Amino acid sequence: MKILIADIPDEGLIVDLEEELTPDEGSVTAPVISHLELMKTGTAVMISGTLSTKTALECSRCLQPFSRTLEIPVSVVYHPSEEVTAEGQPAKHALNTDEMDMGFYQDGELDLRELLSEQIMLDSEMKPLCSDLCKGICPHCGTDLNKGSCTCSKDTVDPRLEVLKKFFEKRKE
Ligand SMILES: [Zn+2]
Ligand SMILES: [Zn+2]
């Protein structure tokens, strides 16, 4: 959904939006439902609200696919890209928006779909885990240790304990 900046009234605009994103706009598996409040301050547009969706991930420990419900708070200020200086900063720094993400709109038009996919990208984890307690896979035989144990896991020693083991072996000599 695209919003013309000129269409945002002075008292602000509330947008309830449901957007279907394509897989390359974030690995979402459900429509993105959002509630956004748009407020103009000069040429800048402040957008706050929430978005929720479901995302398909792969656990970085056990490599199993899993899905997670995302609830992301949105807090971003958009400046017209025409006002951007060579340093990539908006020319005017009148707003105290340090806490907010920054985006740019072009030709007096704001693409909310793009905003939503950006927020989902920013929120995506580098190393997602299916569970904090995920045991991962055995580095030796590849068994998923959440589903069962393997025989080799009993013989492997924590590298930190390996040092102690060697120490005690020496003392026995
Ligand atoms: Zn896992
Ligand atoms: Zn194993």
PDB file of N, CA, C and O in Angstrom, residues 19-32 51-59 64-70 72 113 116-128:
ATOM      1  N   GLU A  19      -0.866  -7.170   4.473  1.00  0.00           N
ATOM      2  CA  GLU A  19      -0.117  -7.297   3.221  1.00  0.00           C
ATOM      3  C   GLU A  19       0.445  -8.711   3.087  1.00  0.00           C
ATOM      4  O   GLU A  19       0.961  -9.277   4.031  1.00  0.00           O
ATOM      5  N   GLU A  20       0.346  -9.249   1.881  1.00  0.00           N
ATOM      6  CA  GLU A  20       1.008 -10.523   1.572  1.00  0.00           C
ATOM      7  C   GLU A  20       2.380 -10.184   1.004  1.00  0.00           C
ATOM      8  O   GLU A  20       2.465  -9.499  -0.001  1.00  0.00           O
ATOM      9  N   LEU A  21       3.421 -10.654   1.644  1.00  0.00           N
ATOM     10  CA  LEU A  21       4.762 -10.407   1.106  1.00  0.00           C
ATOM     11  C   LEU A  21       5.230 -11.632   0.331  1.00  0.00           C
ATOM     12  O   LEU A  21       4.804 -12.750   0.595  1.00  0.00           O
ATOM     13  N   THR A  22       6.111 -11.405  -0.627  1.00  0.00           N
ATOM     14  CA  THR A  22       6.679 -12.528  -1.366  1.00  0.00           C
ATOM     15  C   THR A  22       7.886 -13.061  -0.583  1.00  0.00           C
ATOM     16  O   THR A  22       8.445 -12.342   0.255  1.00  0.00           O
ATOM     17  N   PRO A  23       8.302 -14.319  -0.839  1.00  0.00           N
ATOM     18  CA  PRO A  23       9.398 -14.899  -0.041  1.00  0.00           C
ATOM     19  C   PRO A  23      10.675 -14.059  -0.012  1.00  0.00           C
ATOM     20  O   PRO A  23      11.374 -14.033   1.006  1.00  0.00           O
ATOM     21  N   ASP A  24      10.990 -13.348  -1.099  1.00  0.00           N
ATOM     22  CA  ASP A  24      12.228 -12.570  -1.078  1.00  0.00           C
ATOM     23  C   ASP A  24      12.105 -11.291  -0.268  1.00  0.00           C
ATOM     24  O   ASP A  24      13.071 -10.570  -0.087  1.00  0.00           O
ATOM     25  N   GLU A  25      10.925 -11.004   0.227  1.00  0.00           N
ATOM     26  CA  GLU A  25      10.755  -9.836   1.096  1.00  0.00           C
ATOM     27  C   GLU A  25      10.819 -10.245   2.574  1.00  0.00           C
ATOM     28  O   GLU A  25      10.353  -9.539   3.435  1.00  0.00           O
ATOM     29  N   GLY A  26      11.389 -11.376   2.866  1.00  0.00           N
ATOM     30  CA  GLY A  26      11.415 -11.908   4.232  1.00  0.00           C
ATOM     31  C   GLY A  26      10.723 -13.251   4.205  1.00  0.00           C
ATOM     32  O   GLY A  26       9.773 -13.441   3.458  1.00  0.00           O
ATOM     33  N   SER A  27      11.213 -14.206   5.010  1.00  0.00           N
ATOM     34  CA  SER A  27      10.701 -15.572   4.936  1.00  0.00           C
ATOM     35  C   SER A  27       9.394 -15.718   5.708  1.00  0.00           C
ATOM     36  O   SER A  27       9.271 -16.546   6.592  1.00  0.00           O
ATOM     37  N   VAL A  28       8.413 -14.891   5.367  1.00  0.00           N
ATOM     38  CA  VAL A  28       7.145 -14.948   6.085  1.00  0.00           C
ATOM     39  C   VAL A  28       6.228 -15.994   5.477  1.00  0.00           C
ATOM     40  O   VAL A  28       6.239 -16.244   4.280  1.00  0.00           O
ATOM     41  N   THR A  29       5.422 -16.619   6.331  1.00  0.00           N
ATOM     42  CA  THR A  29       4.517 -17.673   5.881  1.00  0.00           C
ATOM     43  C   THR A  29       3.065 -17.287   6.113  1.00  0.00           C
ATOM     44  O   THR A  29       2.171 -18.089   5.938  1.00  0.00           O
ATOM     45  N   ALA A  30       2.824 -16.058   6.528  1.00  0.00           N
ATOM     46  CA  ALA A  30       1.462 -15.590   6.779  1.00  0.00           C
ATOM     47  C   ALA A  30       1.398 -14.118   6.379  1.00  0.00           C
ATOM     48  O   ALA A  30       2.432 -13.451   6.306  1.00  0.00           O
ATOM     49  N   PRO A  31       0.205 -13.604   6.092  1.00  0.00           N
ATOM     50  CA  PRO A  31       0.115 -12.173   5.777  1.00  0.00           C
ATOM     51  C   PRO A  31       0.630 -11.326   6.943  1.00  0.00           C
ATOM     52  O   PRO A  31       0.547 -11.745   8.096  1.00  0.00           O
ATOM     53  N   VAL A  32       1.179 -10.176   6.613  1.00  0.00           N
ATOM     54  CA  VAL A  32       1.673  -9.265   7.639  1.00  0.00           C
ATOM     55  C   VAL A  32       0.523  -8.343   8.055  1.00  0.00           C
ATOM     56  O   VAL A  32      -0.033  -7.626   7.229  1.00  0.00           O
ATOM     57  N   LEU A  51       3.598  -4.672  14.035  1.00  0.00           N
ATOM     58  CA  LEU A  51       3.246  -5.592  12.957  1.00  0.00           C
ATOM     59  C   LEU A  51       3.394  -7.002  13.488  1.00  0.00           C
ATOM     60  O   LEU A  51       4.180  -7.265  14.401  1.00  0.00           O
ATOM     61  N   SER A  52       2.600  -7.901  12.941  1.00  0.00           N
ATOM     62  CA  SER A  52       2.741  -9.300  13.340  1.00  0.00           C
ATOM     63  C   SER A  52       2.607 -10.197  12.117  1.00  0.00           C
ATOM     64  O   SER A  52       1.872  -9.890  11.176  1.00  0.00           O
ATOM     65  N   THR A  53       3.340 -11.279  12.148  1.00  0.00           N
ATOM     66  CA  THR A  53       3.300 -12.263  11.071  1.00  0.00           C
ATOM     67  C   THR A  53       3.950 -13.548  11.563  1.00  0.00           C
ATOM     68  O   THR A  53       4.363 -13.645  12.716  1.00  0.00           O
ATOM     69  N   LYS A  54       4.008 -14.531  10.685  1.00  0.00           N
ATOM     70  CA  LYS A  54       4.715 -15.779  11.012  1.00  0.00           C
ATOM     71  C   LYS A  54       5.877 -15.907  10.051  1.00  0.00           C
ATOM     72  O   LYS A  54       5.786 -15.538   8.886  1.00  0.00           O
ATOM     73  N   THR A  55       6.963 -16.477  10.548  1.00  0.00           N
ATOM     74  CA  THR A  55       8.130 -16.603   9.700  1.00  0.00           C
ATOM     75  C   THR A  55       8.674 -18.027   9.757  1.00  0.00           C
ATOM     76  O   THR A  55       8.568 -18.698  10.778  1.00  0.00           O
ATOM     77  N   ALA A  56       9.220 -18.476   8.636  1.00  0.00           N
ATOM     78  CA  ALA A  56       9.810 -19.815   8.556  1.00  0.00           C
ATOM     79  C   ALA A  56      11.313 -19.691   8.728  1.00  0.00           C
ATOM     80  O   ALA A  56      11.956 -18.922   8.028  1.00  0.00           O
ATOM     81  N   LEU A  57      11.854 -20.425   9.671  1.00  0.00           N
ATOM     82  CA  LEU A  57      13.284 -20.338   9.958  1.00  0.00           C
ATOM     83  C   LEU A  57      13.910 -21.721   9.979  1.00  0.00           C
ATOM     84  O   LEU A  57      13.214 -22.733  10.008  1.00  0.00           O
ATOM     85  N   GLU A  58      15.235 -21.724   9.985  1.00  0.00           N
ATOM     86  CA  GLU A  58      15.954 -22.983  10.145  1.00  0.00           C
ATOM     87  C   GLU A  58      16.829 -22.826  11.376  1.00  0.00           C
ATOM     88  O   GLU A  58      17.588 -21.867  11.499  1.00  0.00           O
ATOM     89  N   CYS A  59      16.724 -23.772  12.294  1.00  0.00           N
ATOM     90  CA  CYS A  59      17.491 -23.694  13.532  1.00  0.00           C
ATOM     91  C   CYS A  59      18.991 -23.757  13.219  1.00  0.00           C
ATOM     92  O   CYS A  59      19.439 -24.615  12.460  1.00  0.00           O
ATOM     93  N   GLN A  64      16.823 -27.948  11.791  1.00  0.00           N
ATOM     94  CA  GLN A  64      15.430 -28.278  11.510  1.00  0.00           C
ATOM     95  C   GLN A  64      14.637 -27.000  11.213  1.00  0.00           C
ATOM     96  O   GLN A  64      14.855 -25.973  11.856  1.00  0.00           O
ATOM     97  N   PRO A  65      13.701 -27.091  10.243  1.00  0.00           N
ATOM     98  CA  PRO A  65      12.845 -25.923  10.000  1.00  0.00           C
ATOM     99  C   PRO A  65      11.843 -25.748  11.133  1.00  0.00           C
ATOM    100  O   PRO A  65      11.388 -26.728  11.729  1.00  0.00           O
ATOM    101  N   PHE A  66      11.538 -24.534  11.457  1.00  0.00           N
ATOM    102  CA  PHE A  66      10.502 -24.260  12.450  1.00  0.00           C
ATOM    103  C   PHE A  66       9.895 -22.903  12.132  1.00  0.00           C
ATOM    104  O   PHE A  66      10.453 -22.140  11.347  1.00  0.00           O
ATOM    105  N   SER A  67       8.753 -22.626  12.700  1.00  0.00           N
ATOM    106  CA  SER A  67       8.148 -21.326  12.431  1.00  0.00           C
ATOM    107  C   SER A  67       7.976 -20.557  13.732  1.00  0.00           C
ATOM    108  O   SER A  67       7.910 -21.135  14.816  1.00  0.00           O
ATOM    109  N   ARG A  68       7.960 -19.259  13.607  1.00  0.00           N
ATOM    110  CA  ARG A  68       7.864 -18.420  14.790  1.00  0.00           C
ATOM    111  C   ARG A  68       6.899 -17.272  14.488  1.00  0.00           C
ATOM    112  O   ARG A  68       6.876 -16.742  13.388  1.00  0.00           O
ATOM    113  N   THR A  69       6.123 -16.908  15.487  1.00  0.00           N
ATOM    114  CA  THR A  69       5.258 -15.744  15.352  1.00  0.00           C
ATOM    115  C   THR A  69       6.067 -14.505  15.688  1.00  0.00           C
ATOM    116  O   THR A  69       6.735 -14.464  16.712  1.00  0.00           O
ATOM    117  N   LEU A  70       6.021 -13.538  14.815  1.00  0.00           N
ATOM    118  CA  LEU A  70       6.759 -12.293  15.045  1.00  0.00           C
ATOM    119  C   LEU A  70       5.793 -11.206  15.492  1.00  0.00           C
ATOM    120  O   LEU A  70       4.728 -11.035  14.905  1.00  0.00           O
ATOM    121  N   ILE A  72       6.477  -7.294  16.058  1.00  0.00           N
ATOM    122  CA  ILE A  72       7.547  -6.302  15.987  1.00  0.00           C
ATOM    123  C   ILE A  72       6.993  -4.907  16.230  1.00  0.00           C
ATOM    124  O   ILE A  72       6.064  -4.484  15.548  1.00  0.00           O
ATOM    125  N   ARG A 113       4.348  -1.166   2.255  1.00  0.00           N
ATOM    126  CA  ARG A 113       4.727  -2.561   2.055  1.00  0.00           C
ATOM    127  C   ARG A 113       6.243  -2.718   2.206  1.00  0.00           C
ATOM    128  O   ARG A 113       6.737  -3.640   2.842  1.00  0.00           O
ATOM    129  N   LEU A 116       7.202  -2.450   5.840  1.00  0.00           N
ATOM    130  CA  LEU A 116       6.954  -3.676   6.596  1.00  0.00           C
ATOM    131  C   LEU A 116       8.028  -4.722   6.320  1.00  0.00           C
ATOM    132  O   LEU A 116       8.554  -5.338   7.250  1.00  0.00           O
ATOM    133  N   SER A 117       8.388  -4.902   5.049  1.00  0.00           N
ATOM    134  CA  SER A 117       9.392  -5.930   4.749  1.00  0.00           C
ATOM    135  C   SER A 117      10.753  -5.535   5.330  1.00  0.00           C
ATOM    136  O   SER A 117      11.509  -6.375   5.802  1.00  0.00           O
ATOM    137  N   GLU A 118      11.051  -4.237   5.336  1.00  0.00           N
ATOM    138  CA  GLU A 118      12.305  -3.772   5.938  1.00  0.00           C
ATOM    139  C   GLU A 118      12.350  -4.047   7.431  1.00  0.00           C
ATOM    140  O   GLU A 118      13.370  -4.464   7.981  1.00  0.00           O
ATOM    141  N   GLN A 119      11.228  -3.788   8.093  1.00  0.00           N
ATOM    142  CA  GLN A 119      11.167  -4.018   9.541  1.00  0.00           C
ATOM    143  C   GLN A 119      11.360  -5.501   9.864  1.00  0.00           C
ATOM    144  O   GLN A 119      11.992  -5.853  10.848  1.00  0.00           O
ATOM    145  N   ILE A 120      10.804  -6.368   9.010  1.00  0.00           N
ATOM    146  CA  ILE A 120      10.955  -7.811   9.236  1.00  0.00           C
ATOM    147  C   ILE A 120      12.409  -8.233   9.013  1.00  0.00           C
ATOM    148  O   ILE A 120      12.974  -8.996   9.789  1.00  0.00           O
ATOM    149  N   MET A 121      13.038  -7.676   7.988  1.00  0.00           N
ATOM    150  CA  MET A 121      14.459  -7.963   7.717  1.00  0.00           C
ATOM    151  C   MET A 121      15.329  -7.534   8.898  1.00  0.00           C
ATOM    152  O   MET A 121      16.213  -8.264   9.329  1.00  0.00           O
ATOM    153  N   LEU A 122      15.073  -6.319   9.402  1.00  0.00           N
ATOM    154  CA  LEU A 122      15.866  -5.791  10.511  1.00  0.00           C
ATOM    155  C   LEU A 122      15.725  -6.661  11.750  1.00  0.00           C
ATOM    156  O   LEU A 122      16.646  -6.786  12.550  1.00  0.00           O
ATOM    157  N   ASP A 123      14.547  -7.260  11.893  1.00  0.00           N
ATOM    158  CA  ASP A 123      14.272  -8.037  13.096  1.00  0.00           C
ATOM    159  C   ASP A 123      14.819  -9.459  13.000  1.00  0.00           C
ATOM    160  O   ASP A 123      14.941 -10.145  14.001  1.00  0.00           O
ATOM    161  N   SER A 124      15.153  -9.911  11.782  1.00  0.00           N
ATOM    162  CA  SER A 124      15.511 -11.317  11.635  1.00  0.00           C
ATOM    163  C   SER A 124      16.830 -11.621  12.343  1.00  0.00           C
ATOM    164  O   SER A 124      17.773 -10.851  12.299  1.00  0.00           O
ATOM    165  N   GLU A 125      16.835 -12.764  12.992  1.00  0.00           N
ATOM    166  CA  GLU A 125      17.998 -13.147  13.795  1.00  0.00           C
ATOM    167  C   GLU A 125      19.072 -13.763  12.914  1.00  0.00           C
ATOM    168  O   GLU A 125      18.770 -14.440  11.941  1.00  0.00           O
ATOM    169  N   MET A 126      20.316 -13.565  13.270  1.00  0.00           N
ATOM    170  CA  MET A 126      21.408 -14.167  12.527  1.00  0.00           C
ATOM    171  C   MET A 126      21.484 -15.669  12.810  1.00  0.00           C
ATOM    172  O   MET A 126      21.753 -16.456  11.933  1.00  0.00           O
ATOM    173  N   LYS A 127      21.250 -16.037  14.065  1.00  0.00           N
ATOM    174  CA  LYS A 127      21.352 -17.453  14.432  1.00  0.00           C
ATOM    175  C   LYS A 127      20.091 -17.882  15.177  1.00  0.00           C
ATOM    176  O   LYS A 127      20.094 -17.986  16.402  1.00  0.00           O
ATOM    177  N   PRO A 128      19.011 -18.133  14.441  1.00  0.00           N
ATOM    178  CA  PRO A 128      17.778 -18.524  15.126  1.00  0.00           C
ATOM    179  C   PRO A 128      17.898 -19.911  15.762  1.00  0.00           C
ATOM    180  O   PRO A 128      18.606 -20.775  15.257  1.00  0.00           O
TER     181      PRO A 128
END
